[in-house]
Coordinates of C-alpha atoms in Angstrom, one line a residue:
X5 CA 24.2 18.6 13.8
X6 CA 24.0 15.5 15.8
X7 CA 20.9 14.6 13.9
X8 CA 22.0 15.2 10.8
X9 CA 25.1 13.0 11.6
X10 CA 22.8 10.4 12.6
X11 CA 20.9 10.8 9.5
X12 CA 24.0 10.7 7.0
X13 CA 25.7 8.0 9.0
X14 CA 22.8 5.7 8.9
X15 CA 24.3 3.4 6.7
X16 CA 27.8 3.4 7.7
X17 CA 26.8 2.5 11.1
X18 CA 24.9 -0.8 9.9
X19 CA 26.5 -3.8 8.3
X20 CA 25.3 -3.7 4.5
X21 CA 26.6 -4.7 1.0
X22 CA 25.5 -5.0 -2.3
X23 CA 22.8 -7.5 -1.1
X24 CA 21.6 -6.4 2.3
X25 CA 21.4 -4.1 5.2
X26 CA 19.9 -4.2 8.7
X27 CA 16.3 -2.6 7.0
X28 CA 16.5 -5.9 4.5
X29 CA 17.5 -9.1 6.5
X30 CA 14.7 -10.6 8.7
X31 CA 13.2 -8.4 11.6
X32 CA 14.7 -9.4 14.8
X33 CA 12.8 -9.7 17.7
X34 CA 13.2 -6.5 19.3
X35 CA 11.6 -4.9 16.4
X36 CA 8.8 -7.1 15.7
X37 CA 6.6 -4.8 17.5
X38 CA 2.8 -4.9 15.6
X39 CA 0.3 -6.8 17.1
X40 CA -3.6 -7.4 16.6
X41 CA -4.5 -3.6 17.2
X42 CA -1.8 -2.6 14.3
X43 CA -2.9 -4.5 11.8
X44 CA -6.7 -3.3 12.3
X45 CA -5.2 0.1 12.0
X46 CA -3.1 -0.2 8.9
X47 CA -6.4 -1.7 7.2
X48 CA -8.5 0.8 8.9
X49 CA -6.9 3.8 7.7
X50 CA -6.3 2.4 4.3
X51 CA -9.9 2.4 4.3
X52 CA -10.8 5.3 6.3
X53 CA -9.3 7.7 3.7
X54 CA -10.4 10.7 1.7
X55 CA -10.0 8.6 -1.7
X56 CA -11.8 5.8 -0.3
X57 CA -14.8 8.1 1.0
X58 CA -15.1 9.3 -2.8
X59 CA -14.5 5.8 -4.3
X60 CA -18.2 5.2 -3.9
X61 CA -18.7 7.8 -6.8
X62 CA -17.2 5.4 -9.6
X63 CA -19.7 2.2 -8.7
X64 CA -22.5 4.6 -9.3
X65 CA -21.1 5.5 -12.7
X66 CA -21.7 1.8 -14.1
X67 CA -25.3 3.0 -13.5
X68 CA -25.7 0.9 -10.1
X69 CA -27.2 2.7 -7.0
X70 CA -26.2 2.7 -3.5
X71 CA -27.6 -0.8 -2.2
X72 CA -26.2 -2.6 -4.9
X73 CA -23.1 -0.5 -4.5
X74 CA -22.5 -1.5 -1.3
X75 CA -23.0 -4.9 -2.3
X76 CA -20.0 -4.8 -4.3
X77 CA -18.0 -3.3 -1.5
X78 CA -19.0 -6.2 0.8
X79 CA -17.8 -9.0 -1.6
X80 CA -15.1 -7.2 -2.7
X81 CA -13.2 -6.3 0.6
X82 CA -14.0 -10.2 1.8
X83 CA -11.6 -11.1 -1.6
X84 CA -9.0 -8.2 -0.9
X85 CA -8.8 -9.5 3.1
X86 CA -8.2 -13.1 2.0
X87 CA -5.5 -12.0 -0.5
X88 CA -4.1 -9.6 1.6
X89 CA -3.7 -12.3 4.4
X90 CA -2.6 -14.9 1.9
X91 CA -0.1 -12.6 0.3
X92 CA 1.1 -11.8 3.6
X93 CA 1.9 -14.8 5.4
X94 CA 5.4 -15.8 4.0
X95 CA 6.4 -12.3 5.7
X96 CA 4.5 -13.3 8.8
X97 CA 6.5 -16.6 9.0
X98 CA 9.9 -15.4 7.6
X99 CA 9.8 -11.7 8.6
X100 CA 10.9 -10.7 5.3
X101 CA 9.7 -8.0 3.6
X102 CA 8.1 -7.6 -0.4
X103 CA 11.3 -6.6 -2.0
X104 CA 13.4 -9.7 -0.5
X105 CA 10.5 -12.0 -1.6
X106 CA 11.1 -10.7 -5.0
X107 CA 14.5 -12.6 -4.7
X108 CA 12.8 -16.0 -4.3
X109 CA 10.3 -15.4 -7.0
X110 CA 12.1 -13.8 -9.9
X111 CA 15.7 -14.6 -8.7
X112 CA 18.4 -12.6 -7.1
X113 CA 18.9 -10.8 -10.5
X114 CA 15.4 -10.7 -11.5
X115 CA 14.0 -9.3 -8.6
X116 CA 14.2 -6.1 -9.9
X117 CA 11.3 -6.4 -12.1
X118 CA 8.9 -7.1 -9.1
X119 CA 10.4 -4.2 -7.0
X120 CA 10.6 -1.8 -9.7
X121 CA 6.6 -2.3 -10.7
X122 CA 5.7 -1.4 -7.0
X123 CA 8.3 1.4 -6.2
X124 CA 7.0 3.4 -9.2
X125 CA 3.2 2.8 -8.3
X126 CA 4.3 3.8 -4.9
X127 CA 6.2 7.0 -5.8
X128 CA 3.1 7.7 -7.9
X129 CA 0.6 7.2 -5.7
X130 CA 2.8 9.0 -2.6
X131 CA 2.6 12.3 -4.9
X132 CA -1.2 11.8 -5.6
X133 CA -2.1 11.4 -1.9
X134 CA 0.4 13.9 -1.0
X135 CA -1.6 16.8 -3.2
X136 CA -5.1 15.5 -1.5
X137 CA -3.0 16.0 1.6
X138 CA -1.9 19.6 0.9
X139 CA -6.1 20.2 -0.2
X140 CA -6.7 19.3 3.8
X141 CA -4.1 21.3 4.7
X142 CA -5.5 24.3 2.9
X143 CA -8.7 23.5 5.0
X144 CA -7.2 23.9 8.4
X145 CA -5.5 27.4 7.2
X146 CA -9.1 28.5 5.4
X147 CA -10.3 28.2 8.6
X148 CA -7.9 30.4 10.7
X149 CA -7.7 32.9 7.9
X150 CA -10.5 34.4 5.7
X151 CA -7.8 35.9 3.8
X152 CA -6.4 32.6 3.2
X153 CA -9.7 31.3 2.1
X154 CA -9.9 33.7 -0.5
X155 CA -6.3 34.1 -1.3
X156 CA -6.0 35.5 -5.0
X157 CA -4.0 33.0 -7.6
X158 CA -1.2 34.7 -8.5
X159 CA 0.2 32.2 -10.5
X160 CA 0.4 32.3 -14.3
X161 CA -2.8 30.5 -16.1
X162 CA -0.7 27.9 -17.6
X163 CA 0.1 26.7 -14.4
X164 CA -2.0 23.9 -13.5
X165 CA -2.4 24.8 -10.3
X166 CA -3.2 28.0 -7.7
X167 CA -0.8 29.4 -5.0
X168 CA -2.9 28.6 -2.3
X169 CA -3.0 24.7 -3.6
X170 CA 0.9 25.5 -4.3
X171 CA 1.4 26.7 -0.5
X172 CA -1.0 23.5 0.8
X173 CA 1.2 21.0 -0.7
X174 CA 4.4 22.4 0.4
X175 CA 3.1 22.5 3.9
X176 CA 2.0 19.2 3.9
X177 CA 5.4 17.7 2.9
X178 CA 7.0 19.6 5.2
X179 CA 4.8 17.8 7.9
X180 CA 5.8 14.6 6.1
X181 CA 9.6 14.7 6.8
X182 CA 9.2 14.0 11.1
X183 CA 7.1 10.8 10.1
X184 CA 10.0 9.5 7.9
X185 CA 12.6 9.6 10.8
X186 CA 10.0 7.2 12.7
X187 CA 11.0 3.5 12.3
X188 CA 8.1 1.3 11.1
X189 CA 7.5 -0.8 13.7
X190 CA 6.7 2.3 15.8
X191 CA 4.5 4.4 13.1
X192 CA 1.1 1.8 14.3
X193 CA 0.5 4.7 16.7
X194 CA 0.3 7.1 13.9
X195 CA -2.1 4.6 12.4
X196 CA -4.2 4.2 15.8
X197 CA -4.7 8.0 16.0
X198 CA -5.5 8.7 12.5
X199 CA -7.8 5.8 12.3
X200 CA -10.2 7.3 15.3
X201 CA -10.0 10.7 14.1
X202 CA -11.1 10.0 10.6
X203 CA -13.6 7.5 11.9
X204 CA -15.3 10.1 14.0
X205 CA -15.2 12.8 11.6
X206 CA -17.0 10.2 9.3
X207 CA -20.0 10.1 11.6
X208 CA -20.1 13.5 12.1
X209 CA -19.9 14.5 8.5
X210 CA -22.5 12.0 7.3
X211 CA -25.1 12.9 10.4
X212 CA -24.5 16.8 9.8
X213 CA -25.3 16.1 6.0
X214 CA -28.6 14.0 6.6
X215 CA -29.9 16.2 9.2
X216 CA -28.9 19.2 7.0
X217 CA -31.3 17.5 4.2
X218 CA -34.1 17.1 6.6
X219 CA -32.9 13.7 8.2
X220 CA -33.4 12.3 4.7
X221 CA -30.5 10.7 3.0
X222 CA -31.4 11.2 -0.3
X223 CA -32.2 9.2 -3.3
X224 CA -28.8 7.4 -4.2
X225 CA -29.3 4.6 -2.4
X226 CA -32.8 3.4 -3.8
X227 CA -32.5 4.8 -6.9
X228 CA -34.1 3.1 -10.1
X229 CA -31.5 1.3 -12.5
X230 CA -32.4 0.8 -16.1
X231 CA -29.6 -2.0 -16.9
X232 CA -30.5 -4.9 -18.7
X233 CA -29.4 -8.3 -16.8
X234 CA -26.4 -8.9 -19.3
X235 CA -25.2 -5.2 -18.2
X236 CA -25.8 -5.6 -14.9
X237 CA -23.6 -8.7 -14.4
X238 CA -20.7 -7.0 -16.3
X239 CA -21.2 -4.2 -14.1
X240 CA -21.0 -6.0 -10.9
X241 CA -17.9 -7.7 -12.4
X242 CA -16.3 -4.3 -13.1
X243 CA -17.3 -2.9 -10.0
X244 CA -15.5 -5.5 -8.1
X245 CA -12.8 -5.1 -10.1
X246 CA -12.6 -1.3 -9.9
X247 CA -12.6 -1.5 -6.2
X248 CA -10.1 -4.4 -5.8
X249 CA -7.7 -2.2 -7.8
X250 CA -8.2 0.6 -5.8
X251 CA -6.4 -1.7 -2.8
X252 CA -4.2 -3.5 -4.8
X253 CA -0.9 -2.1 -3.7
X254 CA -2.4 -2.3 -0.1
X255 CA -2.1 -6.4 -0.8
X256 CA 1.3 -6.1 -2.0
X257 CA 2.7 -3.9 0.8
X258 CA 1.2 -6.4 3.2
X259 CA 4.6 -8.2 3.6
X260 CA 6.5 -5.6 4.5
X261 CA 4.4 -4.6 7.9
X262 CA 3.5 -8.7 8.4
X263 CA 7.3 -9.2 8.7
X264 CA 6.6 -6.9 12.1
X265 CA 3.9 -9.0 13.8
X266 CA 4.3 -10.2 17.1
X267 CA 2.3 -13.3 16.3
X268 CA 1.3 -14.9 13.1
X269 CA -2.7 -15.3 14.3
X270 CA -3.0 -11.6 15.5
X271 CA -1.5 -10.5 12.2
X272 CA -4.1 -12.5 10.5
X273 CA -7.3 -11.6 12.5
X274 CA -6.2 -7.5 12.2
X275 CA -6.2 -7.9 8.4
X276 CA -9.6 -9.8 7.9
X277 CA -11.4 -7.4 10.7
X278 CA -9.5 -4.2 9.5
X279 CA -10.4 -4.9 5.8
X280 CA -13.9 -5.7 6.2
X281 CA -15.3 -3.5 9.1
X282 CA -14.0 -0.1 8.1
X283 CA -13.9 -1.2 4.4
X284 CA -17.8 -1.0 4.4
X285 CA -18.4 1.8 6.6
X286 CA -16.3 4.7 4.9
X287 CA -18.0 4.3 1.4
X288 CA -21.5 3.8 3.1
X289 CA -20.6 7.6 4.5
X290 CA -19.7 8.6 1.3
X291 CA -22.7 7.7 -0.3
X292 CA -25.1 8.5 2.2
X293 CA -23.6 12.3 2.2
X294 CA -23.3 12.8 -1.2
X295 CA -26.7 12.1 -1.7
X296 CA -28.4 14.2 1.2
X297 CA -26.1 17.0 0.2
X298 CA -27.2 16.8 -3.5
X299 CA -30.8 17.2 -2.6
X300 CA -29.5 20.3 -1.0
X301 CA -26.9 22.0 -3.4
X302 CA -27.6 20.1 -6.5
X303 CA -24.0 18.7 -6.9
X304 CA -22.3 15.7 -6.0
X305 CA -19.6 16.5 -3.1
X306 CA -17.8 13.3 -3.2
X307 CA -14.6 14.8 -1.0
X308 CA -15.0 15.6 2.7
X309 CA -12.3 18.6 2.0
X310 CA -14.6 19.9 -0.5
X311 CA -17.9 19.7 2.0
X312 CA -15.4 21.5 4.4
X313 CA -14.7 24.5 2.3
X314 CA -18.0 24.7 1.7
X315 CA -18.8 25.2 5.0
X316 CA -16.5 28.3 5.4
X317 CA -17.5 29.7 1.8
X318 CA -21.3 29.8 2.9
X319 CA -20.9 31.1 6.2
X320 CA -17.8 32.0 7.7
X321 CA -18.9 32.1 11.4
X322 CA -17.2 30.3 14.9
X323 CA -19.6 27.1 14.5
X324 CA -18.2 26.4 10.5
X325 CA -14.6 27.4 11.2
X326 CA -14.2 25.2 14.1
X327 CA -16.2 22.1 12.2
X328 CA -13.8 22.9 9.2
X329 CA -10.6 22.6 11.5
X330 CA -11.1 19.8 13.3
X331 CA -12.5 17.9 10.0
X332 CA -9.3 19.2 8.4
X333 CA -7.2 18.1 11.3
X334 CA -8.4 14.7 11.0
X335 CA -8.1 14.7 6.8
X336 CA -4.4 15.3 7.3
X337 CA -3.9 13.1 10.2
X338 CA -5.4 10.4 7.8
X339 CA -3.4 11.4 5.1
X340 CA 0.0 11.2 6.7
X341 CA -1.0 7.4 7.9
X342 CA -2.0 6.1 4.7
X343 CA 0.7 8.0 2.6
X344 CA 3.9 7.5 5.1
X345 CA 3.1 4.0 5.7
X346 CA 1.2 2.6 2.4
X347 CA 3.2 4.5 -0.4
X348 CA 6.5 6.3 1.4
X349 CA 8.0 3.4 3.2
X350 CA 7.0 0.6 1.0
X351 CA 8.3 2.4 -1.7
X352 CA 11.6 3.2 0.4
X353 CA 11.8 -0.5 1.2
X354 CA 12.1 -1.1 -2.9
X355 CA 14.7 1.5 -3.0
X356 CA 16.7 0.3 -0.3
X357 CA 16.6 -3.4 -1.7
X358 CA 18.0 -1.8 -5.0
X359 CA 21.1 0.0 -3.4
X360 CA 21.3 -1.5 -0.2
X361 CA 24.9 -0.5 0.5
X362 CA 23.8 3.4 0.2
X363 CA 19.9 3.0 0.9
X364 CA 17.8 2.3 3.9
X365 CA 14.1 2.7 4.7
X366 CA 15.0 6.2 6.3
X367 CA 17.0 7.5 2.7
X368 CA 14.8 5.7 1.0
X369 CA 11.6 7.3 2.3
X370 CA 13.0 10.8 1.7
X371 CA 14.1 10.2 -2.1
X372 CA 10.6 9.1 -2.2
X373 CA 9.3 12.6 -0.9
X374 CA 11.3 14.1 -2.9
X375 CA 10.4 12.5 -6.5
X376 CA 6.7 13.9 -5.5
X377 CA 8.0 17.1 -7.5
X378 CA 9.0 15.5 -10.7
X379 CA 5.8 13.3 -10.7
X380 CA 3.9 16.7 -10.8
X381 CA 0.5 15.5 -8.9
X382 CA -1.3 18.8 -9.6
X383 CA -1.9 17.4 -13.0
X384 CA -3.7 14.8 -12.0
X385 CA -6.3 16.6 -10.2
X386 CA -6.5 20.0 -12.7
X387 CA -6.0 19.0 -16.1
X388 CA -7.6 16.6 -18.6
X389 CA -5.0 14.1 -17.8
X390 CA -6.3 10.8 -17.6
X391 CA -3.0 9.5 -15.3
X392 CA -5.4 9.0 -12.3
X393 CA -7.5 6.2 -14.7
X394 CA -4.5 4.4 -15.6
X395 CA -2.9 4.1 -12.1
X396 CA -6.2 3.2 -10.5
X397 CA -6.0 0.2 -13.4
X398 CA -2.1 -0.7 -12.5
X399 CA -3.8 -3.7 -10.9
X400 CA -3.5 -5.1 -14.4
X401 CA 0.3 -5.4 -13.5
X402 CA 0.0 -6.1 -10.0
X403 CA -2.8 -9.3 -10.0
X404 CA -0.4 -11.3 -11.8
X405 CA 2.2 -10.9 -9.5
X406 CA 0.0 -11.7 -6.7
X407 CA -1.1 -15.0 -8.0
X408 CA 2.6 -16.1 -8.7
X409 CA 3.2 -15.2 -5.4
X410 CA 0.4 -17.1 -3.8
X411 CA 1.0 -20.2 -6.1
X412 CA 4.9 -20.4 -5.6
X413 CA 4.5 -19.7 -1.8
X414 CA 1.5 -22.4 -1.1
X415 CA 1.8 -25.0 -4.1
X416 CA 4.9 -25.3 -5.4
X417 CA 7.3 -24.3 -2.3
X418 CA 4.4 -25.7 0.1
X419 CA 5.5 -22.9 2.4
X420 CA 9.2 -23.6 2.8
X421 CA 12.0 -21.0 2.2
X422 CA 15.9 -20.7 2.7
X423 CA 15.9 -17.2 3.6
X424 CA 19.8 -17.0 4.0
X425 CA 20.2 -17.8 0.3
X426 CA 18.3 -14.6 -0.6
X427 CA 21.4 -12.6 0.3
X428 CA 23.7 -14.5 -1.6
X429 CA 24.3 -13.4 -5.0
X430 CA 26.2 -16.3 -6.6
X431 CA 25.0 -19.2 -8.0
X432 CA 25.7 -20.9 -4.6
X433 CA 22.1 -19.3 -3.9
X434 CA 18.6 -22.1 -4.8
X435 CA 17.6 -18.7 -6.0
X436 CA 20.3 -17.9 -8.7
X437 CA 18.2 -20.2 -11.1
X438 CA 19.4 -19.3 -14.7
X439 CA 22.0 -16.6 -14.2
X440 CA 20.1 -15.0 -11.8
X441 CA 16.9 -14.9 -13.5
X442 CA 13.9 -17.0 -12.8
X443 CA 12.4 -17.5 -16.5
X444 CA 9.2 -19.4 -15.1
X445 CA 8.0 -16.3 -13.4
X446 CA 9.0 -13.9 -16.0
X447 CA 7.1 -16.0 -18.6
X448 CA 3.7 -16.3 -16.0
X449 CA 3.6 -12.6 -15.4
X450 CA 3.9 -11.9 -19.2
X451 CA 1.2 -14.2 -19.8
X452 CA -1.4 -13.0 -17.7
X453 CA -0.6 -9.5 -18.1
X454 CA -0.9 -9.4 -22.1
X455 CA -4.7 -10.2 -22.1
X456 CA -5.5 -6.9 -19.9
X457 CA -3.2 -4.5 -21.7
X458 CA -5.7 -3.7 -24.4
X459 CA -8.4 -2.9 -21.7
X460 CA -5.4 -0.6 -19.9
X461 CA -4.8 1.3 -23.3
X462 CA -8.6 1.7 -23.9
X463 CA -9.0 3.1 -20.2
X464 CA -6.3 5.8 -21.0
X465 CA -7.6 6.7 -24.6
X466 CA -11.3 5.8 -25.2
X467 CA -11.1 6.6 -28.4
X468 CA -9.3 3.7 -29.1
X469 CA -11.7 1.0 -29.8
X470 CA -11.3 -2.6 -28.7
X471 CA -13.6 -5.9 -28.9
X472 CA -16.2 -6.1 -26.3
X473 CA -14.2 -9.8 -25.2
X474 CA -11.0 -7.5 -24.5
X475 CA -13.4 -5.4 -22.8
X476 CA -15.0 -7.8 -20.6
X477 CA -11.5 -9.3 -19.9
X478 CA -10.2 -6.1 -18.6
X479 CA -13.4 -5.7 -16.5
X480 CA -13.1 -8.8 -14.8
X481 CA -9.6 -8.8 -14.9
X482 CA -9.1 -9.5 -11.2
X483 CA -10.4 -12.8 -11.3
X484 CA -9.0 -14.1 -15.2
X485 CA -5.8 -12.4 -14.7
X486 CA -5.2 -14.3 -11.5
X487 CA -6.1 -17.5 -13.0
X488 CA -4.2 -17.6 -15.9
X489 CA -0.7 -16.5 -14.1
X490 CA -1.7 -19.0 -11.3
X491 CA -2.0 -21.8 -13.8
X492 CA 0.6 -21.1 -16.0
X493 CA 3.1 -20.4 -13.0
X494 CA 2.2 -23.8 -11.7
X495 CA 2.1 -25.7 -15.2
X496 CA 5.9 -24.4 -16.0
X497 CA 7.0 -25.3 -12.6
X498 CA 5.6 -29.0 -12.4
X499 CA 6.9 -29.7 -15.9
X500 CA 9.9 -27.4 -15.3
X501 CA 10.9 -28.9 -12.0
X502 CA 13.6 -26.7 -10.0
X503 CA 15.2 -27.4 -6.3
X504 CA 12.9 -26.1 -3.7
X505 CA 15.3 -26.4 -0.9
X506 CA 14.9 -27.0 2.8
X507 CA 14.4 -24.1 5.5
X508 CA 17.5 -23.0 7.2
X509 CA 18.0 -24.9 10.2
X510 CA 19.5 -22.0 12.7
X511 CA 18.2 -18.6 13.0
X512 CA 20.8 -16.9 11.6
X513 CA 19.2 -13.1 12.4
X514 CA 17.7 -13.5 15.7
X515 CA 14.2 -13.1 14.4
X516 CA 12.7 -16.1 16.3
X517 CA 11.2 -16.1 20.1
X518 CA 12.6 -19.3 21.8
X519 CA 9.1 -21.0 21.5
X520 CA 9.0 -20.3 18.0
X521 CA 12.7 -21.8 17.3
X522 CA 11.1 -24.8 19.0
X523 CA 8.2 -25.0 17.1
X524 CA 10.0 -24.7 13.9
X525 CA 12.7 -27.3 15.0
X526 CA 15.4 -24.1 14.5
X527 CA 18.7 -23.9 16.3
X528 CA 18.3 -20.1 18.1
X529 CA 20.5 -17.4 17.2
X530 CA 22.4 -17.4 20.4
X531 CA 23.8 -20.8 20.0
X532 CA 25.5 -19.3 16.7
X533 CA 26.0 -15.7 17.5
X534 CA 29.6 -14.5 17.1
X535 CA 28.5 -10.8 17.5
X536 CA 30.8 -7.9 17.8
X537 CA 29.5 -6.3 21.2
X538 CA 30.0 -2.7 19.5
X539 CA 26.9 -3.9 17.1
X540 CA 24.6 -5.5 19.6
X541 CA 23.1 -9.0 18.9
X542 CA 19.8 -7.5 17.2
X543 CA 22.0 -5.3 14.8
X544 CA 23.8 -8.1 13.9
X545 CA 24.0 -8.8 9.7
X546 CA 26.0 -12.0 8.7
X547 CA 27.9 -11.8 5.5
X548 CA 27.8 -14.3 2.4
X549 CA 30.6 -16.2 3.9
X550 CA 29.3 -16.7 7.5
X551 CA 25.8 -17.6 6.3
X552 CA 27.3 -20.4 4.1
X553 CA 29.7 -21.4 7.0
X554 CA 27.3 -21.6 9.5
X555 CA 24.6 -23.7 7.5
X556 CA 27.4 -26.0 6.6
X557 CA 28.2 -26.6 10.2
X558 CA 24.7 -27.4 10.8

């Protein structure tokens, strides 16, 4: 009962209103616990998961061999690391998350645009990754019981899943719930464990596959290609765009975790190293394993959980069961890490910003998990649905957003944000713009998205033909859309100048250490604090009146 009471009272014990609660205001000092290793683990597990393991197949389907595919991975990861570092710096500096930053970009009322786009994506990707997590749970249970491995499906043929898949999905969601109760600043431990487990699992499976094939990694790496020079160029462009698209959500999510940093430098170094090192190794593992096993089985195994199930089906002895169990355990833990942090909690932060009076991260996370059921992720994998193709192309919407964020923060505002005004829902806020909406950002977003829509429609329904120009634009959308939105946003702000405002003069939320206050020329929190002792210094959330009063005094 005490646990349930603590959960249900989580909001009422915090100061909250229609604009903020404890999870939305800048992170106080005592919650800034992520150092360099945490960001290494964050991007490590984003790369070291089952989806990234299998992503090499999409590059090879373009007519490229393994060597060229890995070249694309190296270049794309470099681009992703730069985009993530740039997109996360506002959070490293001001310790606000993605959803609050939308108020700067789109206005106090218009912020729901960026928030809803990412919230929808978070729910869908959580459901999709949870379904894969359920398949990994089945690897563990199948290693325990041969009856479970051979469980006869009792569901009607009209239901696009089996009894075993449904059981694994339910168990995965049950296992997820406890992690949703952990504050985000402590989840770096989960990411560290998951990264180590899945890394050594990848080495083990790859080494076994190559050894199993007579110490031969197969032909995929050096397979002869038959593409013309023009087709080769567009294959590279589309490959870069495809790889970038698979990690776009991680770029957008970066701010949600950069705000927990102990230092800005540690955060940036962790992003760059975590993106490029694991991001290179895992797709290499996937291609080498699929290539070696094709020589033995005559079919490509792109998902590591499928390889484990093949072990059990071929030979249900102690060695195969032990290998399947430990690999399945690593896969389940990795799915918990990437899905809880990368999808569920990020989506929860978005939902909390829409209803801060009633939702915090904890409640929002539970809501995202429950929405996995109406999302019906089993349709993504067990039917002819093209939904995964569409979602994988969702960078059509996210790339223009990222371009606007970078242009607005670095070029228009020159890294200056007045954070206190993000929590004022009136024309007194410099982010009120025109009735709470920044039309410049909306126009920049719409102009950037529009040219990519024909390609997205064609991806959803290939029977709808589009021009070669529209197709090539879609293939290189991560460059073309970024450039369009960036330039349009800059031009609109250049000719329709808006007051940028100066940063706050005081540390209103106990966000900065003494040395940081000195560096940023801020009046320390202790100088202006009038905190109720029952709440505690780091729990204080100022009201609009208090914010405006303190700023006017100083």
